[in-house]
CSV table of N, CA and C in Angstrom, one decimal:
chain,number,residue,atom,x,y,z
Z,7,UNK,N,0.9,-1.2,0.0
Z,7,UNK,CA,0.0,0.0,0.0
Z,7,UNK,C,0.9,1.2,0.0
Z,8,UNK,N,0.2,2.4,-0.6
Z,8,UNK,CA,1.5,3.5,-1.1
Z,8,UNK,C,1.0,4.7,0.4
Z,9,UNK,N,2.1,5.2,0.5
Z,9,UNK,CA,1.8,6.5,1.5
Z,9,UNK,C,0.5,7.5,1.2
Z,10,UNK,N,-0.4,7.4,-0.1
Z,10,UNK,CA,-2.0,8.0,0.2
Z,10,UNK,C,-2.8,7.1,0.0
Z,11,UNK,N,-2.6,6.2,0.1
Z,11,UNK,CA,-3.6,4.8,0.4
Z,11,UNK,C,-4.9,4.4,1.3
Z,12,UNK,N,-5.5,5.0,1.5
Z,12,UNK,CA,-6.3,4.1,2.8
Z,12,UNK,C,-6.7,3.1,2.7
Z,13,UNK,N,-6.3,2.1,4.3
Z,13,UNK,CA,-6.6,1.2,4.6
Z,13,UNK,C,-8.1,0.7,4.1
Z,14,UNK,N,-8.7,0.0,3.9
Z,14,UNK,CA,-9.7,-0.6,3.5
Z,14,UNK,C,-10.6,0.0,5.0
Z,15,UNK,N,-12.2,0.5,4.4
Z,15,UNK,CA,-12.8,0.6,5.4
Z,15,UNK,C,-12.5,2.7,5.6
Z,16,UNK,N,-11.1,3.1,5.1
Z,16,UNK,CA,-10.9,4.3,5.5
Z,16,UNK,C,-10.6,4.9,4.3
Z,17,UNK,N,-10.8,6.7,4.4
Z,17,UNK,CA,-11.1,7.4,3.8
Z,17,UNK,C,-9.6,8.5,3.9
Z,18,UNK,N,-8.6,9.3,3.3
Z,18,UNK,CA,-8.5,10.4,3.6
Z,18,UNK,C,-9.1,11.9,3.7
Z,19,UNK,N,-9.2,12.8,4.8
Z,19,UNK,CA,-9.5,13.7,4.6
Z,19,UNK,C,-8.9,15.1,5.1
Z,20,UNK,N,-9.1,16.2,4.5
Z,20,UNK,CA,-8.3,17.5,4.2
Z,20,UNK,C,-8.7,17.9,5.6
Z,21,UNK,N,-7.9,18.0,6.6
Z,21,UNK,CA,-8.1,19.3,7.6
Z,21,UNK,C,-7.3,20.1,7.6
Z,22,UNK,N,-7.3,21.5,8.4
Z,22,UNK,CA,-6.2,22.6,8.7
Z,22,UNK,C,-5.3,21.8,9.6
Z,23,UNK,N,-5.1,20.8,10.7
Z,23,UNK,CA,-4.3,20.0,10.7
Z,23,UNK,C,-3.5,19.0,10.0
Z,24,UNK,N,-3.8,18.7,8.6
Z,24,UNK,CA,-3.4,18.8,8.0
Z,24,UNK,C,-4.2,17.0,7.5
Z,25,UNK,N,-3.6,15.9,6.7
Z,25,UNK,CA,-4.3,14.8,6.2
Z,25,UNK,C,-5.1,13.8,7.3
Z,26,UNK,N,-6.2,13.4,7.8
Z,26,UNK,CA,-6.7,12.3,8.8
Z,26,UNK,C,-7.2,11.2,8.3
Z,27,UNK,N,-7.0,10.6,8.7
Z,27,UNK,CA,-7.9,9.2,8.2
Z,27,UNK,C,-9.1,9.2,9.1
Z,28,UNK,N,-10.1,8.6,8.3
Z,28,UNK,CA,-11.4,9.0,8.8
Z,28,UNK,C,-12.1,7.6,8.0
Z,29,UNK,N,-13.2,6.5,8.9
Z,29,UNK,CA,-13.9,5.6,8.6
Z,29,UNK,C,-15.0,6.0,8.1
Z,30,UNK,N,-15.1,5.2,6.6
Z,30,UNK,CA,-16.2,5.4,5.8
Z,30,UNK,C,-17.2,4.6,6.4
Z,31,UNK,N,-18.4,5.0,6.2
Z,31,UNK,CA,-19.6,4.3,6.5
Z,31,UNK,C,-20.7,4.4,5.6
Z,32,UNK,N,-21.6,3.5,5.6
Z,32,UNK,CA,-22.4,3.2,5.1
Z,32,UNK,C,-23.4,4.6,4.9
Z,33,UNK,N,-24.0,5.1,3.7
Z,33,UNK,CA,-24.5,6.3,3.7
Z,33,UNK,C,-26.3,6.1,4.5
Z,34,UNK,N,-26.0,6.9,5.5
Z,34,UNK,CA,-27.3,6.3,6.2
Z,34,UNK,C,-28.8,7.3,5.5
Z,35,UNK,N,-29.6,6.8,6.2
Z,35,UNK,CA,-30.8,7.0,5.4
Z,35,UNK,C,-31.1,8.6,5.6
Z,36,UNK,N,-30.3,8.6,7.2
Z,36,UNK,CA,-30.7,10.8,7.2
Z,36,UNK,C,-29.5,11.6,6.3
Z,37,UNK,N,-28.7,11.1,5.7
Z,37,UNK,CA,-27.7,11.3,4.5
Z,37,UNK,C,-28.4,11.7,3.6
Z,38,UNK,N,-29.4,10.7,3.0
Z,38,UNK,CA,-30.1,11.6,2.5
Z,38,UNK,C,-31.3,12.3,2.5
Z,39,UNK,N,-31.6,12.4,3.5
Z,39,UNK,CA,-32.9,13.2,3.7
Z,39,UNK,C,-32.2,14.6,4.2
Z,40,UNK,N,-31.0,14.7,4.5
Z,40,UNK,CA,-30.4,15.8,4.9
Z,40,UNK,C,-29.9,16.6,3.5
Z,41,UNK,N,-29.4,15.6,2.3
Z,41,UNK,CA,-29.5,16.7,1.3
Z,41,UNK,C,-31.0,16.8,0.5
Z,42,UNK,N,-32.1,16.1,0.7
Z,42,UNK,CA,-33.1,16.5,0.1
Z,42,UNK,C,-34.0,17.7,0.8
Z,43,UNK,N,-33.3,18.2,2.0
Z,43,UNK,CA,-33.6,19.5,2.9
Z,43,UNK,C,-32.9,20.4,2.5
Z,44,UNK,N,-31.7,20.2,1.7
Z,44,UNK,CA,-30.9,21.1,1.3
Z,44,UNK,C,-31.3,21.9,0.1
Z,45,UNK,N,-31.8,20.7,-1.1
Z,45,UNK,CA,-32.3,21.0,-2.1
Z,45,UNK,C,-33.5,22.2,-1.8
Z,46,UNK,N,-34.5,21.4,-0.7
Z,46,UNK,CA,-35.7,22.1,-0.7
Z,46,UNK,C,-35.7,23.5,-0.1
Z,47,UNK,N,-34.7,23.4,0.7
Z,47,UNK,CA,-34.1,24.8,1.6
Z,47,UNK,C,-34.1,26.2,0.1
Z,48,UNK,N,-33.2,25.5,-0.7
Z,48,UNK,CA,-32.9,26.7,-1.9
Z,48,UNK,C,-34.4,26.8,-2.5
Z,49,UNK,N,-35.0,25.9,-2.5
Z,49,UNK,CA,-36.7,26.0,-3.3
Z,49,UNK,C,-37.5,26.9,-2.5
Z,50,UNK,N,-37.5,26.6,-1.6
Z,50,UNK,CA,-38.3,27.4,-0.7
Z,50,UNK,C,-38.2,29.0,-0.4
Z,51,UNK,N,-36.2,28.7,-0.4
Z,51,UNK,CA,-35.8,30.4,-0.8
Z,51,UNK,C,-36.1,31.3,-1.8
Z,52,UNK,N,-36.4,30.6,-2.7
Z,52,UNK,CA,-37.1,31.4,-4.1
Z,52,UNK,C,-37.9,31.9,-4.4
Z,53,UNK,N,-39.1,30.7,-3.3
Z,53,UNK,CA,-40.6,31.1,-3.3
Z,53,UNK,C,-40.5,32.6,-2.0
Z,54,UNK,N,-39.5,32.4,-1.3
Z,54,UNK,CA,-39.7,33.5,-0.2
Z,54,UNK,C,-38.6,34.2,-0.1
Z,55,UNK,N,-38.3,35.2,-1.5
Z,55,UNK,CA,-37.2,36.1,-1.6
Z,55,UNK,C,-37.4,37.0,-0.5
Z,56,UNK,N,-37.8,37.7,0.0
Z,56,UNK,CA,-38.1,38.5,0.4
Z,56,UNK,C,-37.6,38.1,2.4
Z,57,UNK,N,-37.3,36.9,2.5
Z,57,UNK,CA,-37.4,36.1,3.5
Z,57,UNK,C,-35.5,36.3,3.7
Z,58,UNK,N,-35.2,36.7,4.5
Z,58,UNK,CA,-33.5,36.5,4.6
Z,58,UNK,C,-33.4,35.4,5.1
Z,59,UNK,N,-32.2,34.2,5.0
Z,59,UNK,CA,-32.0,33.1,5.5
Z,59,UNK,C,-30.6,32.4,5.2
Z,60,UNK,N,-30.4,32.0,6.3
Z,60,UNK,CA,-28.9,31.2,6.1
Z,60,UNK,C,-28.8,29.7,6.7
Z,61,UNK,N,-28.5,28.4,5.6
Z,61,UNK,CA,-28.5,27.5,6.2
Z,61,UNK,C,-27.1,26.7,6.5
Z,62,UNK,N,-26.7,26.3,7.4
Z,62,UNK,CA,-25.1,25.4,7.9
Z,62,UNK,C,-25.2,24.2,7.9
Z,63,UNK,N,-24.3,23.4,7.3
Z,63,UNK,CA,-24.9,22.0,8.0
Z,63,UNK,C,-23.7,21.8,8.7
Z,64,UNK,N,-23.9,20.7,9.9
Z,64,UNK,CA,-23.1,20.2,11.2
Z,64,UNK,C,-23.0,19.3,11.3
Z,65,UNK,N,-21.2,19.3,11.9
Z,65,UNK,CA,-21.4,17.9,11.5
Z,65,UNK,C,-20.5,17.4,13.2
Z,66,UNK,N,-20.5,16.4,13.9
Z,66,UNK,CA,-19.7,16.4,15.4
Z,66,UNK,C,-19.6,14.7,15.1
Z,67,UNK,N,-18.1,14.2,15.5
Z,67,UNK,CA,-17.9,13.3,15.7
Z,67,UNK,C,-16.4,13.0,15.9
Z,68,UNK,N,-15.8,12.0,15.1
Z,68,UNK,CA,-14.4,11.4,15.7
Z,68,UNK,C,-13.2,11.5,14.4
Z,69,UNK,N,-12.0,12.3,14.2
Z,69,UNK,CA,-11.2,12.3,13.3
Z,69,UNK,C,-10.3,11.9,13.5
Z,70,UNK,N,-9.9,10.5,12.7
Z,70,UNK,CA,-8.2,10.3,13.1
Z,70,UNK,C,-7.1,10.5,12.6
Z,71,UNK,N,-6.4,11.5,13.0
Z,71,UNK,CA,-5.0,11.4,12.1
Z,71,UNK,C,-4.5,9.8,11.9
Z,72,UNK,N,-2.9,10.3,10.5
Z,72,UNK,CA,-2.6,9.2,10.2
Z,72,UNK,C,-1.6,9.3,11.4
Z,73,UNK,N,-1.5,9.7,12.2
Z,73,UNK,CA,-0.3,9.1,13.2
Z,73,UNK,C,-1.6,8.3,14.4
Z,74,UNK,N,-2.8,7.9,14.4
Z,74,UNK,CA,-3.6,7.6,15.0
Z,74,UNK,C,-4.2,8.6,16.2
Z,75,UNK,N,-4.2,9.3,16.6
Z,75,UNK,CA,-4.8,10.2,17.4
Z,75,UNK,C,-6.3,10.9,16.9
Z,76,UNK,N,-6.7,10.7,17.6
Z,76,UNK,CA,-8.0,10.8,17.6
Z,76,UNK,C,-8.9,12.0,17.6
Z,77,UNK,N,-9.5,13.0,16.9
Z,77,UNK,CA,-9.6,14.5,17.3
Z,77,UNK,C,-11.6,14.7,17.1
Z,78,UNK,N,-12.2,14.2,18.8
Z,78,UNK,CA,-13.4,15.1,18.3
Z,78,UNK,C,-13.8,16.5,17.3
Z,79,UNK,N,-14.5,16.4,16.7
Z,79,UNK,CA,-14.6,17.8,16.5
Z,79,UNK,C,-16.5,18.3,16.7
Z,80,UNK,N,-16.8,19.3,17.0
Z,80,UNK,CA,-18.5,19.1,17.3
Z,80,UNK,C,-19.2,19.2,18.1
Z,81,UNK,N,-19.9,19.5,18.3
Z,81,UNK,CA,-20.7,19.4,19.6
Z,81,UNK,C,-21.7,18.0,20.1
Z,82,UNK,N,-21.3,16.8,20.7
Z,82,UNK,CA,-22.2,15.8,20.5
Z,82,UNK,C,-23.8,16.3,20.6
Z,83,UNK,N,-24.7,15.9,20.0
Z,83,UNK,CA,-26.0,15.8,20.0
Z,83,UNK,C,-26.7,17.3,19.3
Z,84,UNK,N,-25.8,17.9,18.4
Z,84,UNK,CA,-26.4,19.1,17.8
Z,84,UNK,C,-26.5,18.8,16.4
Z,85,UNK,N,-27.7,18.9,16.0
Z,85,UNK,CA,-28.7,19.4,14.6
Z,85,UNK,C,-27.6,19.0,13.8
Z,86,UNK,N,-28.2,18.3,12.4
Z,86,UNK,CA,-27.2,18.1,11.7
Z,86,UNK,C,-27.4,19.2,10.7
Z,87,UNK,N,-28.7,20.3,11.0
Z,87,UNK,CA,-28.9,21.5,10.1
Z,87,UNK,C,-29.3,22.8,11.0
Z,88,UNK,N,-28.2,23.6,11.1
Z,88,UNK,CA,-28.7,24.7,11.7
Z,88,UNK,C,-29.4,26.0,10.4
Z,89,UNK,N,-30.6,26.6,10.7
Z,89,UNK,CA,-31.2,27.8,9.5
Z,89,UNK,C,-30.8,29.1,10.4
Z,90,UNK,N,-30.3,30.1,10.3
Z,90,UNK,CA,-30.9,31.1,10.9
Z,90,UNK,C,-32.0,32.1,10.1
Z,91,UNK,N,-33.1,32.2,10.7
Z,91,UNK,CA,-34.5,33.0,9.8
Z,91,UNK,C,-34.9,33.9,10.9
Z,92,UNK,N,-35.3,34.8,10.5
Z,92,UNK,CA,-35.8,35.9,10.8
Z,92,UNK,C,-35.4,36.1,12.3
Z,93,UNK,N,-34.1,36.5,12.4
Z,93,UNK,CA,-33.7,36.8,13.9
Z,93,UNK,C,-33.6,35.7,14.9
Z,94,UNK,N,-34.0,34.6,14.3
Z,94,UNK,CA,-33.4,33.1,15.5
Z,94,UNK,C,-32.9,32.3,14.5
Z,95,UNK,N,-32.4,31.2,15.3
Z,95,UNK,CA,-31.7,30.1,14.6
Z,95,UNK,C,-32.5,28.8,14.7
Z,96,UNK,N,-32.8,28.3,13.8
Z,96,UNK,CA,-33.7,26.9,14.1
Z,96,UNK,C,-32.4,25.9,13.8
Z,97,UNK,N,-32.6,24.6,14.8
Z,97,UNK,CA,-31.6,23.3,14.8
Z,97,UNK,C,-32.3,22.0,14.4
Z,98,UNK,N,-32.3,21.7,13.3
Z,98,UNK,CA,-32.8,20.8,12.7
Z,98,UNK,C,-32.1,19.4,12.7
Z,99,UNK,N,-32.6,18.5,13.3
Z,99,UNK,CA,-32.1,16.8,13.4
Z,99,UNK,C,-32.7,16.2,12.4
Z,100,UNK,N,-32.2,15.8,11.4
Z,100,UNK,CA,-32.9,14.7,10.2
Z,100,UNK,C,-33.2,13.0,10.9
Z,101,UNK,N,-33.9,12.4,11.1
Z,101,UNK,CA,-33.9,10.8,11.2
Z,101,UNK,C,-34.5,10.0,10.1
Z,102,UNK,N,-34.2,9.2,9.9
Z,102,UNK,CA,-35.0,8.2,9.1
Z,102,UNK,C,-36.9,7.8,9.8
Z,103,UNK,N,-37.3,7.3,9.2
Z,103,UNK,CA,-39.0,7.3,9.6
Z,103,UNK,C,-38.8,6.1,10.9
Z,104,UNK,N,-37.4,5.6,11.2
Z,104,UNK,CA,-37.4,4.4,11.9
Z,104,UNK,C,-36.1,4.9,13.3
Z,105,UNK,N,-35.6,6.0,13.4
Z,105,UNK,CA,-34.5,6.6,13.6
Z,105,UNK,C,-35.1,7.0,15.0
Z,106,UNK,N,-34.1,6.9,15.5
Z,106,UNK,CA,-34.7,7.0,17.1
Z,106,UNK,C,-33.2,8.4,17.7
Z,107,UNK,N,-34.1,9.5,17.9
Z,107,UNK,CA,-33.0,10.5,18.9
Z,107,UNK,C,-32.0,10.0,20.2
Z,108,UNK,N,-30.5,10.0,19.9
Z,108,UNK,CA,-30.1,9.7,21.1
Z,108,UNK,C,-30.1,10.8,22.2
Z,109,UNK,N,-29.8,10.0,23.5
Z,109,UNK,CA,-29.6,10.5,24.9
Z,109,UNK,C,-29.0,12.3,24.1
Z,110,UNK,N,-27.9,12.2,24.0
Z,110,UNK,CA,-27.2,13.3,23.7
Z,110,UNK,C,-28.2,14.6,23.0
Z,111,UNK,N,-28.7,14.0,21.9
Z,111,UNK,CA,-29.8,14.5,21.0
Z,111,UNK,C,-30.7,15.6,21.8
Z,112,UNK,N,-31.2,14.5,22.5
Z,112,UNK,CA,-32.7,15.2,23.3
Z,112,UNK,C,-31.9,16.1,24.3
Z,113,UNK,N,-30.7,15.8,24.7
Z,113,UNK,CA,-30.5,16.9,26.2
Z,113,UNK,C,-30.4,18.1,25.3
Z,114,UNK,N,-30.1,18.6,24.2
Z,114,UNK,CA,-29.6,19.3,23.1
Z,114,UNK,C,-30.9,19.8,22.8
Z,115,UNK,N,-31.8,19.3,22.8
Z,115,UNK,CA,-32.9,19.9,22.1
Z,115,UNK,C,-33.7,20.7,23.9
Z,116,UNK,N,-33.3,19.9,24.7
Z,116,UNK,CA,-34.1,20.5,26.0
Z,116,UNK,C,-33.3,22.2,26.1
Z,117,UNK,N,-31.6,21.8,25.9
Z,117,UNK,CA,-30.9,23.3,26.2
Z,117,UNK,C,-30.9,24.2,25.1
Z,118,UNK,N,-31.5,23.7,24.0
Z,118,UNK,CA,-31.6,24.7,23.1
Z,118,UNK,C,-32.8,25.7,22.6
Z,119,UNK,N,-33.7,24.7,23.0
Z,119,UNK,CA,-35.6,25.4,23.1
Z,119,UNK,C,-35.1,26.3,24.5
Z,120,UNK,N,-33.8,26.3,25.6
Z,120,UNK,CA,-34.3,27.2,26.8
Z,120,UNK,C,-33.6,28.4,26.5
Z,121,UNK,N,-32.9,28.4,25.5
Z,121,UNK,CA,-32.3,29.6,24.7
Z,121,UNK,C,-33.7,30.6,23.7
Z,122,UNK,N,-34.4,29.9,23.9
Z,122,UNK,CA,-35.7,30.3,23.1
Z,122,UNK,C,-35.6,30.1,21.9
Z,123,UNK,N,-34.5,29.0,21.0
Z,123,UNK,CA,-34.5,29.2,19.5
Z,123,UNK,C,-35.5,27.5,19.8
Z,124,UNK,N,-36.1,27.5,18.2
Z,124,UNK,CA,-36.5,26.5,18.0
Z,124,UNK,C,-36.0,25.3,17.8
Z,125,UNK,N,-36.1,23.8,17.9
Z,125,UNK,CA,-36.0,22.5,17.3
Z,125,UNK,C,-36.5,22.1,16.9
Z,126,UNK,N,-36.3,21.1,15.9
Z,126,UNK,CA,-37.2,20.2,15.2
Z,126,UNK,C,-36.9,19.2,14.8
Z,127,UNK,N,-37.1,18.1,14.9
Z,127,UNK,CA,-36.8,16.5,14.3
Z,127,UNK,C,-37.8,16.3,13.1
Z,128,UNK,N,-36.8,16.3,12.1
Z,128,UNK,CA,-37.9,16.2,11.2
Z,128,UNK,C,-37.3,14.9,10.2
Z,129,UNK,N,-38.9,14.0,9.6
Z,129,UNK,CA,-38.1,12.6,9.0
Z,129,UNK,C,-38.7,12.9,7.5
Z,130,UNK,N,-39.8,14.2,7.3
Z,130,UNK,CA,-39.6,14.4,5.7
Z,130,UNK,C,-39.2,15.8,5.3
Z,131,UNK,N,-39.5,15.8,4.1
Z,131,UNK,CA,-38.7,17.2,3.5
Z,131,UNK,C,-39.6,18.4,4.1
Z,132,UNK,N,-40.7,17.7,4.1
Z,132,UNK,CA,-42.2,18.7,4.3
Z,132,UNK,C,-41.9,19.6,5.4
Z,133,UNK,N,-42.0,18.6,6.4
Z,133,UNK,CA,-41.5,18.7,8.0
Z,133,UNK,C,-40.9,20.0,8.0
Z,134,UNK,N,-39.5,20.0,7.4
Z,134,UNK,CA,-38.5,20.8,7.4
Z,134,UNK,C,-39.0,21.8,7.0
Z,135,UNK,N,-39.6,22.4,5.6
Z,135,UNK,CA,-40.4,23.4,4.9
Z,135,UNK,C,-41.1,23.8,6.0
Z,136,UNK,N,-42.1,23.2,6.1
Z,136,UNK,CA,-43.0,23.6,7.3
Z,136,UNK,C,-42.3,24.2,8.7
Z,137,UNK,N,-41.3,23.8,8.8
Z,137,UNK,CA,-41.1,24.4,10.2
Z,137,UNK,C,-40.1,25.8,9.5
Z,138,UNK,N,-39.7,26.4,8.6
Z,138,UNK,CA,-39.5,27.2,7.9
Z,138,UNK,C,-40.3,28.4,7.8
Z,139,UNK,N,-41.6,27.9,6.9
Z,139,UNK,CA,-42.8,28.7,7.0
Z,139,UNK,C,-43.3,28.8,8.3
Z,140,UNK,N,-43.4,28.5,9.1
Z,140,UNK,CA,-44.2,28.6,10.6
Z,140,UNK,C,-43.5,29.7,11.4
Z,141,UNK,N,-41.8,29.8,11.1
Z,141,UNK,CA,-41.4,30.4,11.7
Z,141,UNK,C,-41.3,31.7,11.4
Z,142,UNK,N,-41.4,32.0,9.7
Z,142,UNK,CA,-41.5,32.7,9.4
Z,142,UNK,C,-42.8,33.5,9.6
Z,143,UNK,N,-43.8,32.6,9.4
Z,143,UNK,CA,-45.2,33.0,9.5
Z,143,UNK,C,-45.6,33.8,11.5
Z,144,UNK,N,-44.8,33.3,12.1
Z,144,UNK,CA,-44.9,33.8,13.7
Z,144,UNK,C,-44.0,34.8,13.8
Z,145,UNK,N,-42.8,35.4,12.9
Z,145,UNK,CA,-42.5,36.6,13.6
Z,145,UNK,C,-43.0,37.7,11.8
Z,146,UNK,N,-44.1,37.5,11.4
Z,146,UNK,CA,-44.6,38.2,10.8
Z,146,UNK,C,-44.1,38.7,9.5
Z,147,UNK,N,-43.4,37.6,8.6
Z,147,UNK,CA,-42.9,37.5,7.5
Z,147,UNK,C,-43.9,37.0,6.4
Z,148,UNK,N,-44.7,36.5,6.8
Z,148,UNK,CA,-45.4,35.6,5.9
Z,148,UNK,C,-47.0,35.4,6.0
Z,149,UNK,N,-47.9,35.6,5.1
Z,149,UNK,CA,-49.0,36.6,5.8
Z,149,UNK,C,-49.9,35.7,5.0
């Protein structure tokens, strides 16, 4: 195996620390429902120009360099989609229709609704639109 090879099972990837090895996985089912939120994010932006909005996606988990060292990066149990709309930030968790929120998840959604910004678990595209318009539609954007 040559010096940019990964091991079977492993991926290289680019950080500002410079190359890590990082375990590929299986593309899970909120993989994609997380870019079919992305898609619909820009759709929905078009129908509501007038609507300012900015969406991030998040990502928290485990990086390994190639010397093996291990680097969290992330906040465990935060949204894999943060929006900010109309003066809050909504934290969006994708699941599959079978997908169950971990421990982490939920303490995340308790401390973040006491910040007064919204959550939402959402397992279709709809979901996600919908909690877009609502929010928009309650601080008086959307009439």
């Amino acid at each position: 195996m040559s010096d940019n090879e990964a091991p079977a099972g492993y991926r290289w990837a680019s950080t500002e620390a410079g190359p890590v090895l990082v375990k590929t996985k299986r593309k899970a089912p909120e993989a994609s429902l997380k870019k079919r939120c992305r898609a619909a994010y820009e759709q929905w932006k078009l129908q509501n120009p007038s609507i300012r909005c900015r969406l991030l996606i998040y990502s928290a988990g485990n990086l390994k360099s190639e010397k093996g060292q291990v680097y969290a990066i992330g906040t465990p149990g935060t949204g894999d989609i943060l929006v900010g709309i109309c003066g809050t930030c909504l934290m969006v968790e994708t699941k599959s229709l079978s997908g169950r929120a971990r421990d982490t998840q939920l303490a995340m959604k308790v401390d973040w609704e006491a910040t007064g910004n919204p959550y939402v678990m959402v397992r279709t595209v709809v979901e996600f639109t919908d909690a877009l318009t609502q929010i928009a539609a309650q601080r008086g954007k959307l009439f």
